[in-house]
Coordinates of C-alpha atoms in Angstrom, one line a residue:
Chain A
M1 CA 13.3 -34.1 -1.7
I2 CA 11.8 -34.6 -5.2
G3 CA 8.3 -34.5 -3.7
L4 CA 9.2 -31.3 -1.9
W5 CA 10.4 -29.7 -5.1
V6 CA 7.3 -30.7 -6.9
I7 CA 5.2 -29.0 -4.2
M8 CA 7.4 -26.0 -4.2
L9 CA 7.3 -25.6 -8.0
I10 CA 3.5 -25.9 -7.9
W11 CA 3.4 -23.1 -5.3
I12 CA 5.8 -20.9 -7.3
S13 CA 3.7 -21.5 -10.4
F14 CA 0.6 -20.6 -8.5
V15 CA 2.1 -17.3 -7.2
V16 CA 3.4 -16.4 -10.7
Y17 CA -0.1 -17.1 -12.2
R18 CA -1.8 -15.1 -9.4
A19 CA 0.5 -12.2 -9.8
S20 CA -0.1 -12.1 -13.6
V21 CA -3.8 -12.0 -13.1
E22 CA -4.0 -9.6 -10.2
L23 CA -1.5 -7.1 -11.6
R24 CA -2.9 -7.0 -15.1
N25 CA -5.5 -4.5 -13.7
N26 CA -7.9 -5.5 -16.4
Q27 CA -11.0 -5.6 -14.2
V28 CA -13.8 -3.2 -14.7
V29 CA -14.1 -0.7 -11.8
R30 CA -17.7 0.2 -10.9
G31 CA -17.4 3.9 -10.1
L32 CA -20.0 6.0 -8.4
F33 CA -21.4 7.4 -11.7
R34 CA -20.0 5.1 -14.4
D35 CA -18.0 2.0 -15.0
Y36 CA -14.3 2.4 -15.8
H37 CA -12.7 -0.1 -18.1
P38 CA -9.0 -0.8 -17.9
P39 CA -6.7 1.0 -20.3
Y40 CA -5.1 -0.9 -23.2
K41 CA -2.6 -0.4 -26.0
R42 CA -3.4 -0.1 -29.7
A43 CA -1.1 0.3 -32.6
D44 CA -1.9 4.0 -32.7
G45 CA -1.6 4.7 -29.0
W46 CA -3.0 4.0 -25.5
V47 CA -6.7 4.0 -24.9
I48 CA -6.6 5.6 -21.5
D49 CA -10.3 5.8 -20.9
P50 CA -12.1 3.1 -22.9
S51 CA -15.8 3.5 -23.6
Q52 CA -18.4 2.4 -26.0
R53 CA -19.8 5.9 -26.4
N54 CA -20.2 7.3 -29.9
L55 CA -19.0 10.8 -30.7
A56 CA -22.4 12.4 -30.2
E57 CA -22.7 10.9 -26.7
E58 CA -19.2 12.0 -25.9
L59 CA -19.9 15.5 -27.0
G60 CA -23.1 15.5 -24.9
R61 CA -21.1 14.3 -21.9
R62 CA -18.6 17.1 -22.2
L63 CA -21.4 19.7 -22.6
G64 CA -22.7 18.9 -19.1
N65 CA -24.2 15.5 -19.8
R66 CA -26.6 16.8 -22.4
S67 CA -28.6 14.4 -24.5
L68 CA -27.9 15.1 -28.2
K69 CA -29.7 13.8 -31.2
P70 CA -27.9 11.0 -33.1
A71 CA -25.1 12.3 -35.2
P72 CA -24.9 11.7 -38.9
N73 CA -23.3 8.4 -40.0
N74 CA -20.5 8.4 -42.6
A75 CA -21.3 12.0 -43.2
T76 CA -19.3 14.8 -44.8
P77 CA -17.8 17.5 -42.7
E78 CA -20.5 19.8 -43.9
A79 CA -23.2 17.5 -42.6
W80 CA -21.4 17.3 -39.3
L81 CA -21.2 21.1 -39.2
A82 CA -25.0 21.4 -39.8
W83 CA -25.7 18.8 -37.1
L84 CA -23.5 20.6 -34.6
R85 CA -25.2 23.9 -35.2
Q86 CA -28.6 22.2 -35.0
E87 CA -27.6 21.0 -31.5
G88 CA -26.6 24.5 -30.5
I89 CA -22.9 23.8 -30.6
D90 CA -21.0 26.8 -31.9
A91 CA -18.7 25.4 -34.6
R92 CA -16.9 26.5 -37.8
L93 CA -14.8 25.0 -40.5
H94 CA -11.2 25.7 -39.8
S95 CA -8.5 26.4 -42.3
G96 CA -4.8 26.4 -41.8
T97 CA -2.9 24.7 -38.9
A98 CA -5.1 22.7 -36.6
P99 CA -6.2 24.8 -33.5
Q100 CA -4.9 24.1 -30.0
S101 CA -8.5 23.9 -28.7
P102 CA -11.2 21.2 -29.0
H103 CA -12.0 20.3 -32.6
L104 CA -13.3 17.5 -34.8
R105 CA -10.7 16.2 -37.1
F106 CA -11.6 14.2 -40.2
T107 CA -8.9 11.8 -41.6
K108 CA -8.8 9.9 -44.8
G109 CA -10.6 6.6 -44.6
A110 CA -12.1 7.1 -41.1
L111 CA -15.8 6.5 -40.7
A112 CA -16.2 9.2 -38.1
P113 CA -14.2 12.2 -37.0
E114 CA -12.1 12.2 -33.9
L115 CA -12.5 14.7 -31.1
W116 CA -9.2 16.5 -30.4
I117 CA -9.3 17.2 -26.6
G118 CA -5.9 18.6 -25.7
R119 CA -2.3 17.9 -25.1
Y120 CA -0.7 15.9 -22.3
G121 CA 2.9 16.9 -22.3
V122 CA 4.1 16.1 -25.9
D123 CA 1.2 13.6 -26.5
F124 CA -2.2 14.3 -28.0
I125 CA -5.4 13.4 -26.3
V126 CA -8.3 12.5 -28.6
F127 CA -11.6 10.8 -28.4
V128 CA -12.2 8.0 -30.9
D129 CA -15.8 7.0 -31.7
R130 CA -16.7 3.8 -29.8
V131 CA -13.2 3.4 -28.6
G132 CA -12.7 6.0 -25.9
V133 CA -10.1 8.6 -25.0
M134 CA -6.7 7.9 -26.4
Q135 CA -3.2 9.2 -25.8
R136 CA -1.2 9.3 -28.9
S137 CA 2.3 10.4 -29.6
A138 CA 1.5 11.5 -33.1
L139 CA -1.6 12.3 -35.2
S140 CA -2.1 11.9 -38.9
K141 CA -2.8 15.0 -40.9
P142 CA -6.5 15.8 -41.0
T143 CA -8.3 16.4 -44.3
T144 CA -10.8 18.8 -42.6
V145 CA -11.1 20.4 -39.2
I146 CA -14.2 21.7 -37.5
E147 CA -13.4 24.0 -34.6
L148 CA -15.7 23.6 -31.6
L149 CA -16.0 27.0 -30.1
G150 CA -18.2 26.2 -27.1
L151 CA -16.5 23.0 -26.0
Q152 CA -13.6 24.1 -23.8
V153 CA -14.1 21.8 -20.8
T154 CA -12.5 22.9 -17.6
P155 CA -11.4 20.3 -15.2
W156 CA -13.8 21.6 -12.5
Chain B
M1 CA 9.9 -43.7 5.4
V2 CA 11.8 -42.4 8.4
I3 CA 13.6 -39.1 8.0
D4 CA 16.7 -38.7 10.1
L5 CA 16.4 -35.1 11.1
Q6 CA 19.8 -34.9 12.6
S7 CA 21.4 -35.6 9.3
I8 CA 19.1 -33.6 7.1
G9 CA 21.1 -30.9 5.4
I10 CA 24.4 -32.8 5.3
Q11 CA 24.2 -33.0 1.5
A12 CA 24.4 -29.8 -0.5
R13 CA 21.2 -30.4 -2.5
E14 CA 19.3 -30.9 0.8
R15 CA 20.6 -27.5 2.1
W16 CA 19.5 -25.7 -1.0
T17 CA 16.1 -27.4 -1.0
L18 CA 15.6 -26.5 2.7
A19 CA 16.6 -22.9 2.0
T20 CA 14.1 -22.7 -0.9
L21 CA 11.4 -24.0 1.4
A22 CA 12.3 -21.5 4.0
G23 CA 12.1 -18.7 1.4
L24 CA 8.7 -19.8 0.3
F25 CA 7.5 -20.1 3.9
N26 CA 8.7 -16.6 4.6
G27 CA 7.0 -15.3 1.5
I28 CA 3.7 -17.0 2.3
G29 CA 3.9 -15.6 5.8
F30 CA 4.4 -12.1 4.5
V31 CA 1.5 -12.1 2.1
F32 CA -0.8 -15.1 2.2
W33 CA -0.9 -16.9 5.5
G34 CA 0.8 -15.3 8.5
P35 CA 0.9 -18.3 10.9
I36 CA 3.4 -20.1 8.7
S37 CA 5.9 -17.5 10.1
L38 CA 6.0 -19.6 13.3
V39 CA 8.1 -22.2 11.4
A40 CA 9.3 -20.2 8.4
N41 CA 13.0 -20.3 9.1
V42 CA 13.2 -23.8 10.6
P43 CA 14.2 -25.4 7.2
L44 CA 16.9 -22.8 6.8
L45 CA 18.2 -23.4 10.3
L46 CA 18.3 -27.1 9.6
A47 CA 20.4 -26.4 6.5
L48 CA 22.7 -23.9 8.2
R49 CA 23.7 -26.4 10.9
H50 CA 25.6 -28.4 8.2
S51 CA 26.8 -25.6 5.9
P52 CA 30.5 -26.1 5.4
S53 CA 31.4 -22.5 4.5
A54 CA 30.6 -18.9 5.2
I55 CA 30.0 -18.2 1.6
E56 CA 27.5 -21.0 1.2
T57 CA 25.8 -19.9 4.4
A58 CA 25.5 -16.3 3.1
F59 CA 24.0 -17.6 -0.2
L60 CA 21.5 -19.8 1.6
G61 CA 20.3 -16.9 3.6
G62 CA 20.3 -14.7 0.6
L63 CA 18.1 -17.2 -1.3
V64 CA 15.6 -17.2 1.6
G65 CA 15.4 -13.5 1.6
L66 CA 15.1 -13.2 -2.2
L67 CA 12.3 -15.8 -2.4
G68 CA 10.5 -14.2 0.6
G69 CA 10.8 -10.7 -0.9
V70 CA 9.5 -11.5 -4.4
H71 CA 6.2 -12.6 -2.8
I72 CA 5.5 -8.8 -2.3
Y73 CA 4.9 -8.8 -6.1
G74 CA 2.1 -6.3 -5.7
I75 CA 4.6 -3.4 -5.6
V76 CA 5.7 -4.1 -9.2
N77 CA 3.1 -1.7 -10.6
Y78 CA 5.1 1.1 -8.9
G79 CA 8.2 -0.1 -10.7
W80 CA 10.2 -3.3 -11.2
F81 CA 13.1 -1.7 -9.5
L82 CA 11.1 -1.5 -6.3
L83 CA 10.4 -5.3 -6.3
V84 CA 14.0 -6.1 -7.2
G85 CA 15.3 -3.6 -4.6
F86 CA 12.9 -4.9 -1.9
S87 CA 13.9 -8.6 -2.6
L88 CA 17.6 -7.8 -2.6
Y89 CA 17.1 -5.8 0.6
T90 CA 15.3 -8.8 2.2
A91 CA 18.1 -11.0 0.9
S92 CA 20.7 -8.9 2.7
Q93 CA 18.7 -9.2 5.9
M94 CA 18.8 -12.9 5.7
V95 CA 22.5 -13.0 4.8
I96 CA 23.1 -11.2 8.1
Y97 CA 20.8 -13.6 9.9
A98 CA 22.4 -16.7 8.4
S99 CA 25.9 -15.5 8.8
L100 CA 25.5 -14.6 12.4
F101 CA 23.8 -17.9 13.1
R102 CA 26.8 -19.7 11.7
V103 CA 29.1 -17.6 13.9
L104 CA 27.1 -17.8 17.1
N105 CA 25.5 -21.2 16.9
G106 CA 26.5 -23.7 19.6
T107 CA 26.8 -22.4 23.1
R108 CA 27.3 -23.9 26.6
S109 CA 23.7 -23.0 27.4
A110 CA 20.7 -24.9 25.9
V111 CA 18.5 -21.9 26.5
L112 CA 20.8 -19.6 24.6
D113 CA 20.9 -22.1 21.7
V114 CA 17.1 -22.1 21.5
L115 CA 16.8 -18.4 21.8
L116 CA 19.5 -17.6 19.2
P117 CA 17.2 -17.6 16.1
A118 CA 14.9 -15.2 17.9
G119 CA 17.7 -12.9 18.8
L120 CA 19.1 -12.9 15.3
W121 CA 15.8 -12.4 13.6
T122 CA 14.9 -9.5 15.9
L123 CA 18.3 -7.9 15.2
S124 CA 17.9 -8.2 11.5
E125 CA 14.3 -7.0 11.6
W126 CA 15.3 -4.0 13.7
I127 CA 18.1 -3.1 11.2
R128 CA 15.5 -2.9 8.6
T129 CA 13.8 0.0 10.5
V130 CA 16.8 2.3 10.7
G131 CA 18.7 4.4 8.3
P132 CA 17.6 6.6 5.4
V133 CA 16.8 3.8 3.0
C134 CA 15.0 1.3 5.3
M135 CA 12.0 -0.9 4.6
P136 CA 10.6 -2.8 7.6
A137 CA 9.3 -6.3 7.2
S138 CA 8.0 -7.7 10.5
Y139 CA 6.8 -11.1 11.7
A140 CA 4.4 -9.1 14.0
G141 CA 2.7 -7.8 10.9
N142 CA 2.4 -11.3 9.5
I143 CA 0.3 -12.5 12.4
A144 CA -1.6 -9.2 13.0
D145 CA -4.8 -10.4 11.3
V146 CA -4.9 -13.8 13.2
E147 CA -7.3 -13.2 16.0
M148 CA -6.2 -16.3 17.9
L149 CA -2.7 -14.8 18.2
H150 CA -3.9 -11.4 19.4
P151 CA -3.1 -12.0 23.0
W152 CA 0.6 -12.1 22.0
L153 CA 0.1 -9.2 19.6
S154 CA -1.0 -7.1 22.6
L155 CA 2.5 -7.3 23.9
A156 CA 3.4 -4.8 21.2
A157 CA 2.1 -2.1 23.5
L158 CA 5.1 -2.9 25.7
T159 CA 7.9 -3.9 23.3
G160 CA 6.7 -2.6 20.0
G161 CA 6.0 -5.1 17.2
L162 CA 9.6 -6.0 17.4
G163 CA 9.0 -7.9 20.6
V164 CA 6.1 -9.8 19.1
S165 CA 8.4 -10.7 16.2
T166 CA 10.9 -12.1 18.7
L167 CA 8.2 -14.4 20.0
V168 CA 7.4 -15.6 16.6
A169 CA 11.0 -16.3 15.9
A170 CA 11.4 -17.9 19.3
I171 CA 8.8 -20.5 18.3
Q172 CA 11.0 -21.3 15.3
G173 CA 13.9 -22.0 17.7
C174 CA 11.6 -24.1 19.9
V175 CA 10.5 -26.1 16.8
L176 CA 14.1 -26.5 15.6
Y177 CA 15.5 -27.8 18.8
G178 CA 12.3 -29.7 19.6
L179 CA 13.1 -31.7 16.4
I180 CA 16.8 -32.1 16.5
G181 CA 18.1 -30.9 19.9
T182 CA 19.9 -32.7 22.6
T183 CA 17.9 -33.6 25.7
A184 CA 18.9 -30.3 27.4
Q185 CA 18.0 -28.3 24.3
R186 CA 14.6 -30.0 24.0
R187 CA 13.9 -29.3 27.6
A188 CA 14.9 -25.7 27.1
A189 CA 12.7 -25.5 24.0
L190 CA 9.7 -26.8 25.9
G191 CA 10.3 -24.4 28.8
I192 CA 10.6 -21.5 26.4
F193 CA 7.5 -22.6 24.6
V194 CA 5.6 -22.7 27.9
V195 CA 6.8 -19.2 28.8
I196 CA 5.6 -17.9 25.4
L197 CA 2.3 -19.5 26.1
G198 CA 2.2 -17.8 29.5
L199 CA 3.0 -14.5 27.8
G200 CA -0.2 -14.8 25.9
I201 CA -2.0 -14.8 29.2
V202 CA -0.1 -11.6 30.1
G203 CA -1.0 -10.1 26.8
H204 CA -4.6 -11.0 27.2
A205 CA -4.6 -9.3 30.6
I206 CA -3.1 -6.0 29.2
E207 CA -6.1 -3.9 28.9
P208 CA -6.0 -0.4 27.2
A209 CA -6.4 2.4 29.7
Q210 CA -9.7 4.1 30.4
P211 CA -11.6 4.9 27.3
G212 CA -11.6 8.4 26.0
E213 CA -14.1 10.7 24.4
R214 CA -16.1 9.0 21.7
I215 CA -16.3 10.7 18.3
N216 CA -17.6 9.8 14.9
V217 CA -15.5 9.5 11.8
I218 CA -16.4 8.9 8.1
G219 CA -13.8 7.7 5.7
V220 CA -14.4 8.5 2.0
Q221 CA -13.2 5.8 -0.4
G222 CA -13.4 6.9 -4.0
G223 CA -12.7 3.4 -5.3
L224 CA -10.9 4.6 -8.4
A225 CA -8.1 2.8 -10.2
N226 CA -4.8 4.6 -10.9
S227 CA -5.7 4.6 -14.6
Q228 CA -8.6 6.9 -13.8
Y229 CA -6.1 9.4 -12.2
H230 CA -3.9 9.2 -15.3
A231 CA -6.9 9.8 -17.5
A232 CA -7.9 12.7 -15.2
A233 CA -4.4 14.3 -15.6
A234 CA -4.8 14.1 -19.4
D235 CA -8.5 14.8 -19.9
P236 CA -10.4 17.5 -18.1
A237 CA -13.7 15.6 -18.4
A238 CA -12.1 12.7 -16.5
M239 CA -10.8 15.1 -13.8
R240 CA -14.4 16.4 -13.4
E241 CA -15.6 12.8 -12.7
V242 CA -12.9 12.3 -10.1
I243 CA -13.9 15.5 -8.4
R244 CA -17.6 14.8 -8.7
T245 CA -17.0 11.3 -7.1
Y246 CA -15.3 12.8 -4.1
E247 CA -17.6 15.8 -3.9
S248 CA -20.7 13.5 -3.9
L249 CA -19.3 11.2 -1.2
T250 CA -17.9 14.0 0.9
Q251 CA -21.2 15.9 0.9
D252 CA -23.0 12.7 2.0
A253 CA -20.5 12.4 4.8
Y254 CA -21.0 16.1 5.9
A255 CA -24.8 15.4 6.1
E256 CA -24.1 13.0 9.0
S257 CA -22.0 15.6 10.8
P258 CA -19.2 13.4 12.0
E259 CA -16.3 15.0 13.8
F260 CA -13.9 13.9 11.1
V261 CA -14.4 13.3 7.4
I262 CA -11.3 11.6 6.1
W263 CA -10.0 11.4 2.5
P264 CA -7.4 8.9 1.3
E265 CA -3.9 9.9 0.1
T266 CA -3.9 12.3 -2.8
A267 CA -7.7 11.9 -3.3
I268 CA -7.9 14.7 -5.8
R269 CA -4.9 15.6 -7.8
A270 CA -5.9 19.2 -8.6
P271 CA -4.9 22.4 -6.9
V272 CA -7.8 22.2 -4.4
L273 CA -6.1 24.3 -1.7
T274 CA -5.6 27.2 -4.1
T275 CA -8.9 27.0 -6.1
P276 CA -11.9 28.8 -4.5
Q277 CA -14.5 26.9 -6.6
L278 CA -13.1 23.5 -5.4
R279 CA -12.8 24.6 -1.8
A280 CA -16.4 25.8 -1.9
R281 CA -17.6 22.4 -3.3
L282 CA -15.4 20.1 -1.1
F283 CA -14.5 21.8 2.2
P284 CA -16.9 21.8 5.2
P285 CA -19.6 24.4 4.7
D286 CA -19.7 27.5 6.8
G287 CA -20.8 26.8 10.3
H288 CA -20.4 23.0 9.9
S289 CA -18.7 21.2 12.7
S290 CA -16.9 18.5 10.7
V291 CA -13.2 18.7 10.1
L292 CA -12.0 17.4 6.8
L293 CA -8.7 15.6 6.7
A294 CA -7.9 15.8 3.1
G295 CA -5.2 13.8 1.2
L296 CA -3.9 16.3 -1.3
I297 CA -0.8 17.4 -3.2
E298 CA 0.5 20.8 -2.2
T299 CA 2.9 23.1 -3.9
D300 CA 4.6 25.8 -2.0
L301 CA 5.7 29.2 -3.2
K302 CA 9.1 27.8 -4.1
G303 CA 7.5 25.2 -6.3
R304 CA 8.2 22.3 -3.9
R305 CA 5.6 19.6 -3.9
Y306 CA 4.4 17.8 -0.9
N307 CA 2.2 14.8 -0.3
V308 CA 0.1 16.1 2.5
M309 CA -2.9 15.5 4.8
S310 CA -4.5 18.8 5.4
A311 CA -7.0 19.5 8.3
I312 CA -9.7 21.9 7.1
E313 CA -12.5 23.3 9.3
A314 CA -15.5 25.3 8.3
G315 CA -14.9 28.8 7.0
D316 CA -12.2 27.6 4.7
K317 CA -9.8 27.3 7.6
L318 CA -6.7 25.3 7.0
V319 CA -5.9 24.5 10.7
A320 CA -3.0 22.0 10.3
R321 CA -1.1 20.1 7.7
Y322 CA 1.1 17.0 7.8
P323 CA 3.5 16.5 4.8
K324 CA 4.6 12.9 4.3
V325 CA 7.9 12.3 5.9
R326 CA 8.9 8.9 4.5
L327 CA 8.6 9.0 0.8
V328 CA 8.7 5.9 -1.4
P329 CA 12.1 5.7 -3.0
G330 CA 12.0 6.6 -6.7
T331 CA 8.2 6.8 -7.1
E332 CA 7.9 9.8 -4.9
S333 CA 11.2 11.4 -5.6
H334 CA 9.3 14.4 -7.1
F335 CA 8.0 15.2 -3.6
T336 CA 9.8 17.0 -0.8
P337 CA 9.7 15.1 2.5
G338 CA 8.1 16.7 5.6
P339 CA 10.3 17.5 8.6
E340 CA 8.8 15.4 11.4
F341 CA 6.0 13.1 12.5
K342 CA 3.9 15.7 14.1
P343 CA 0.1 15.3 14.7
M344 CA -2.4 17.8 13.4
K345 CA -4.2 19.7 16.1
T346 CA -7.8 20.3 15.3
S347 CA -10.9 21.3 17.2
H348 CA -11.9 17.7 17.6
G349 CA -8.5 16.6 18.9
S350 CA -5.0 15.8 17.8
V351 CA -4.7 13.5 14.8
G352 CA -1.6 11.6 13.8
A353 CA -1.5 11.1 10.1
L354 CA 0.4 8.3 8.5
I355 CA 0.5 8.5 4.7
C356 CA 0.5 5.1 3.0
L357 CA 3.9 3.4 3.4
E358 CA 4.5 5.3 6.7
S359 CA 2.2 2.9 8.4
V360 CA 4.9 0.2 7.9
Y361 CA 7.4 2.1 10.0
P362 CA 7.1 1.7 13.8
D363 CA 8.7 5.0 14.6
A364 CA 6.2 7.0 12.5
A365 CA 3.2 6.2 14.6
R366 CA 5.2 6.1 17.8
K367 CA 6.6 9.6 17.4
S368 CA 3.3 11.0 16.3
V369 CA 1.6 9.6 19.5
A370 CA 4.6 10.7 21.6
N371 CA 4.0 14.2 20.1
G372 CA 0.4 14.1 21.2
A373 CA -1.7 12.2 18.6
E374 CA -5.0 11.0 20.2
L375 CA -6.1 9.2 17.0
L376 CA -4.2 7.7 14.1
V377 CA -5.3 8.0 10.5
V378 CA -3.7 6.1 7.7
A379 CA -4.4 7.7 4.4
S380 CA -3.4 5.4 1.6
N381 CA -3.6 4.9 -2.1
D382 CA -3.0 1.2 -2.7
A383 CA -4.7 1.2 -6.1
G384 CA -1.3 0.3 -7.8
F385 CA -1.4 -3.1 -5.9
G386 CA -4.4 -4.0 -8.0
W387 CA -6.3 -7.0 -6.6
S388 CA -3.1 -8.5 -5.1
P389 CA -3.0 -9.4 -1.4
I390 CA -0.5 -6.6 -0.7
S391 CA -3.3 -4.3 0.4
Q392 CA -4.1 -6.7 3.2
H393 CA -0.3 -6.9 4.0
M394 CA -0.3 -3.1 4.4
L395 CA -3.4 -3.2 6.5
N396 CA -1.8 -5.8 8.8
R397 CA 1.1 -3.4 9.5
A398 CA -1.4 -0.7 10.4
I399 CA -2.9 -3.1 12.9
V400 CA 0.4 -3.4 14.7
R401 CA 0.7 0.4 14.8
A402 CA -2.7 0.6 16.5
V403 CA -1.7 -2.0 19.2
E404 CA 1.8 -0.5 19.8
T405 CA 0.3 2.9 20.5
R406 CA -3.1 1.8 21.9
R407 CA -4.8 4.2 19.5
W408 CA -7.8 3.8 17.4
L409 CA -6.7 3.8 13.8
V410 CA -8.8 4.8 10.8
R411 CA -7.4 3.5 7.6
V412 CA -8.8 5.1 4.4
G413 CA -7.6 3.8 1.1
Q414 CA -8.4 5.4 -2.2
A415 CA -9.1 2.0 -3.7
G416 CA -9.3 0.3 -0.3
I417 CA -8.9 -1.4 2.1
S418 CA -10.7 1.1 4.3
T419 CA -11.5 0.0 7.9
V420 CA -11.2 1.0 11.5
I421 CA -8.8 -0.7 13.9
T422 CA -9.3 -0.7 17.7
P423 CA -6.4 -0.2 20.2
V424 CA -6.3 -4.0 20.6
G425 CA -6.0 -4.7 16.9
E426 CA -9.5 -5.7 16.0
M427 CA -11.5 -4.3 13.1
S428 CA -14.5 -2.5 14.5
V429 CA -16.3 -2.2 11.2
Q430 CA -16.7 -4.3 8.1
P431 CA -14.0 -3.0 5.6
L432 CA -15.0 -1.5 2.4
A433 CA -14.1 -3.7 -0.5
L434 CA -11.4 -2.9 -3.0
F435 CA -12.3 -0.5 -5.8
T436 CA -15.7 0.2 -4.4
P437 CA -16.8 3.8 -3.8
G438 CA -18.4 4.3 -0.4
L439 CA -18.3 5.7 3.1
L440 CA -16.7 4.0 6.0
K441 CA -18.6 5.1 9.1
A442 CA -17.4 4.4 12.6
E443 CA -17.3 5.6 16.2
V444 CA -13.8 5.8 17.7
E445 CA -12.2 7.2 20.8
R446 CA -9.7 9.9 21.4
R447 CA -7.0 8.5 23.7
T448 CA -4.1 9.9 25.6
E449 CA -2.5 6.8 27.0
R450 CA 1.2 6.5 26.4
T451 CA 2.3 2.9 26.2
L452 CA 5.7 1.7 27.3
F453 CA 6.7 1.4 23.6
V454 CA 5.7 5.0 23.0
R455 CA 7.7 6.2 26.0
W456 CA 10.7 4.0 25.7
G457 CA 10.8 3.3 21.9
D458 CA 13.0 0.4 20.7
W459 CA 14.2 -0.6 24.2
W460 CA 13.5 -4.2 23.3
I461 CA 16.5 -4.3 20.9
G462 CA 18.7 -3.5 23.9
I463 CA 17.5 -6.7 25.6
I464 CA 18.2 -8.6 22.4
L465 CA 21.7 -7.2 22.0
V466 CA 22.5 -8.3 25.6
L467 CA 21.2 -11.7 24.7
L468 CA 23.4 -11.9 21.6
V469 CA 26.5 -10.6 23.3
T470 CA 25.9 -13.2 26.1
T471 CA 25.5 -15.8 23.4
A472 CA 28.8 -14.8 21.8
F473 CA 30.6 -15.2 25.1
A474 CA 28.9 -18.5 25.8
R475 CA 30.0 -20.1 22.5
R476 CA 31.6 -23.5 22.8
R477 CA 35.2 -23.7 21.6
D478 CA 34.3 -26.6 19.4
S479 CA 31.7 -24.6 17.7
V480 CA 34.2 -22.4 15.9
P481 CA 33.2 -22.4 12.2
D482 CA 35.5 -23.3 9.3

């Protein structure tokens, strides 16, 4: 009986281990056009579509997979505004309450702005440089907002 | 060390050990290795013979069901309550099985003794297929992917998968009484075993009726994880990628002009049917001969949502739709169920759609074929099972549906497993791997044969009930339980 219990406990452990691996859904899925990395949780929310893209690459993707010049590093909002206009993206500094349309939001201490994409229920959907698309329940107050007038991406 | 099998189970700790073993055997049979089902309940039966009380008997059976049920761990991504509910449900099945064994065990007939486990398993398995909240779990499904056992699986065309499950459970009775029976019981066990072997010859000889018209089908597997659909719901750029994936694959499929292009369940979660731009990109082009069977979400004018398969022909013509009848409890509570298992009539024939979990229910495919389906399609989204073996478990159930109805069955999974199953339960093409985008191309047949199971339904349970009633009357007076 003891031997049988040892075998059974080994099997149970194996199944539990297997379940923990298989259900973690942390494998990369090789899609038709890109790889999809599994979502994960951060302190500030869920990264629902992880990617290593920087903000310029992400903006290019949302503008119909355009290739944009490298964006300014650690730049001021004014430098970003100039870059956007150079790339032919209609943008303007926004004052007042943040718009409910795509915009760049600059926050204190952040190296790069975030791209505000939209709302999902009560949550906010933002793109974070070299992190990916995030779902957050709250956003910190931005210091500056640049409204992106030409970036309303429709789902089809 | 010699083990006295006659006395095994006399001690309580032995009974609980045996019940645990039976639970693990059943779980392994459901998910990992089907052939173990041939002996799965033998340890439990050894324990039950010496169980001193009805309460302990029930708990022993419940433990077996619970342990068997938790092996279906792949459903946990759809909700822990589903795994807990399924395990408790399976436990209740085994409580019935064990309790009835205690009541009916020990007759004046060795043959009835040996057949009792088979009768009880069949009854408990059948109970799991009826009622508004039912969840089948069949031994027939466990062995469906074991090619060596296909001669016996063929009998499903006569009795339904239930009859095949009876044979599997009958082997358990043969093993039990072969090990611990009296001379008469051992003789009966041997005789029944020989009959079961002979039934394999019968099954092997049952050929599907004349082949029907051959047609080409292409299944479209997007290969996306559920997280991509969540991202698509939140981010329009992600939705574009989902649509682009299905558009690209579907257009490649149209280029080959098959009779059917088949999407999986809820392939695109956008209002495709009511959006002209999407219809133009995704539906068969004007003048094209292919029929698209599209897994979509439909909202009617009253705001009710349906999980549907829609049949669309060239010219933007929605010629038929099938809304999912059996919804997953809890997870699909936001959908409205369809009214009946009715096939979709298209210009290339009548197609019976089974959406995901429906392929587990024998009556879904049977009624669809009885209502005229010439081909079965299972449209599924098993992405939530991850890389667990549950996708294979679901595929196995679909194999039984194909054999029961003698229909070609095209299974298209959003993340896999996509394959084509012949009317004798074989895979006619190499399946597409999990989470791999691609096209599944195959030639199938339209068939109109109506098997005995399609015509008579669950007639086999009637035979089993006669067996059990006969057993009840044949019980020995000295077998009355405490």
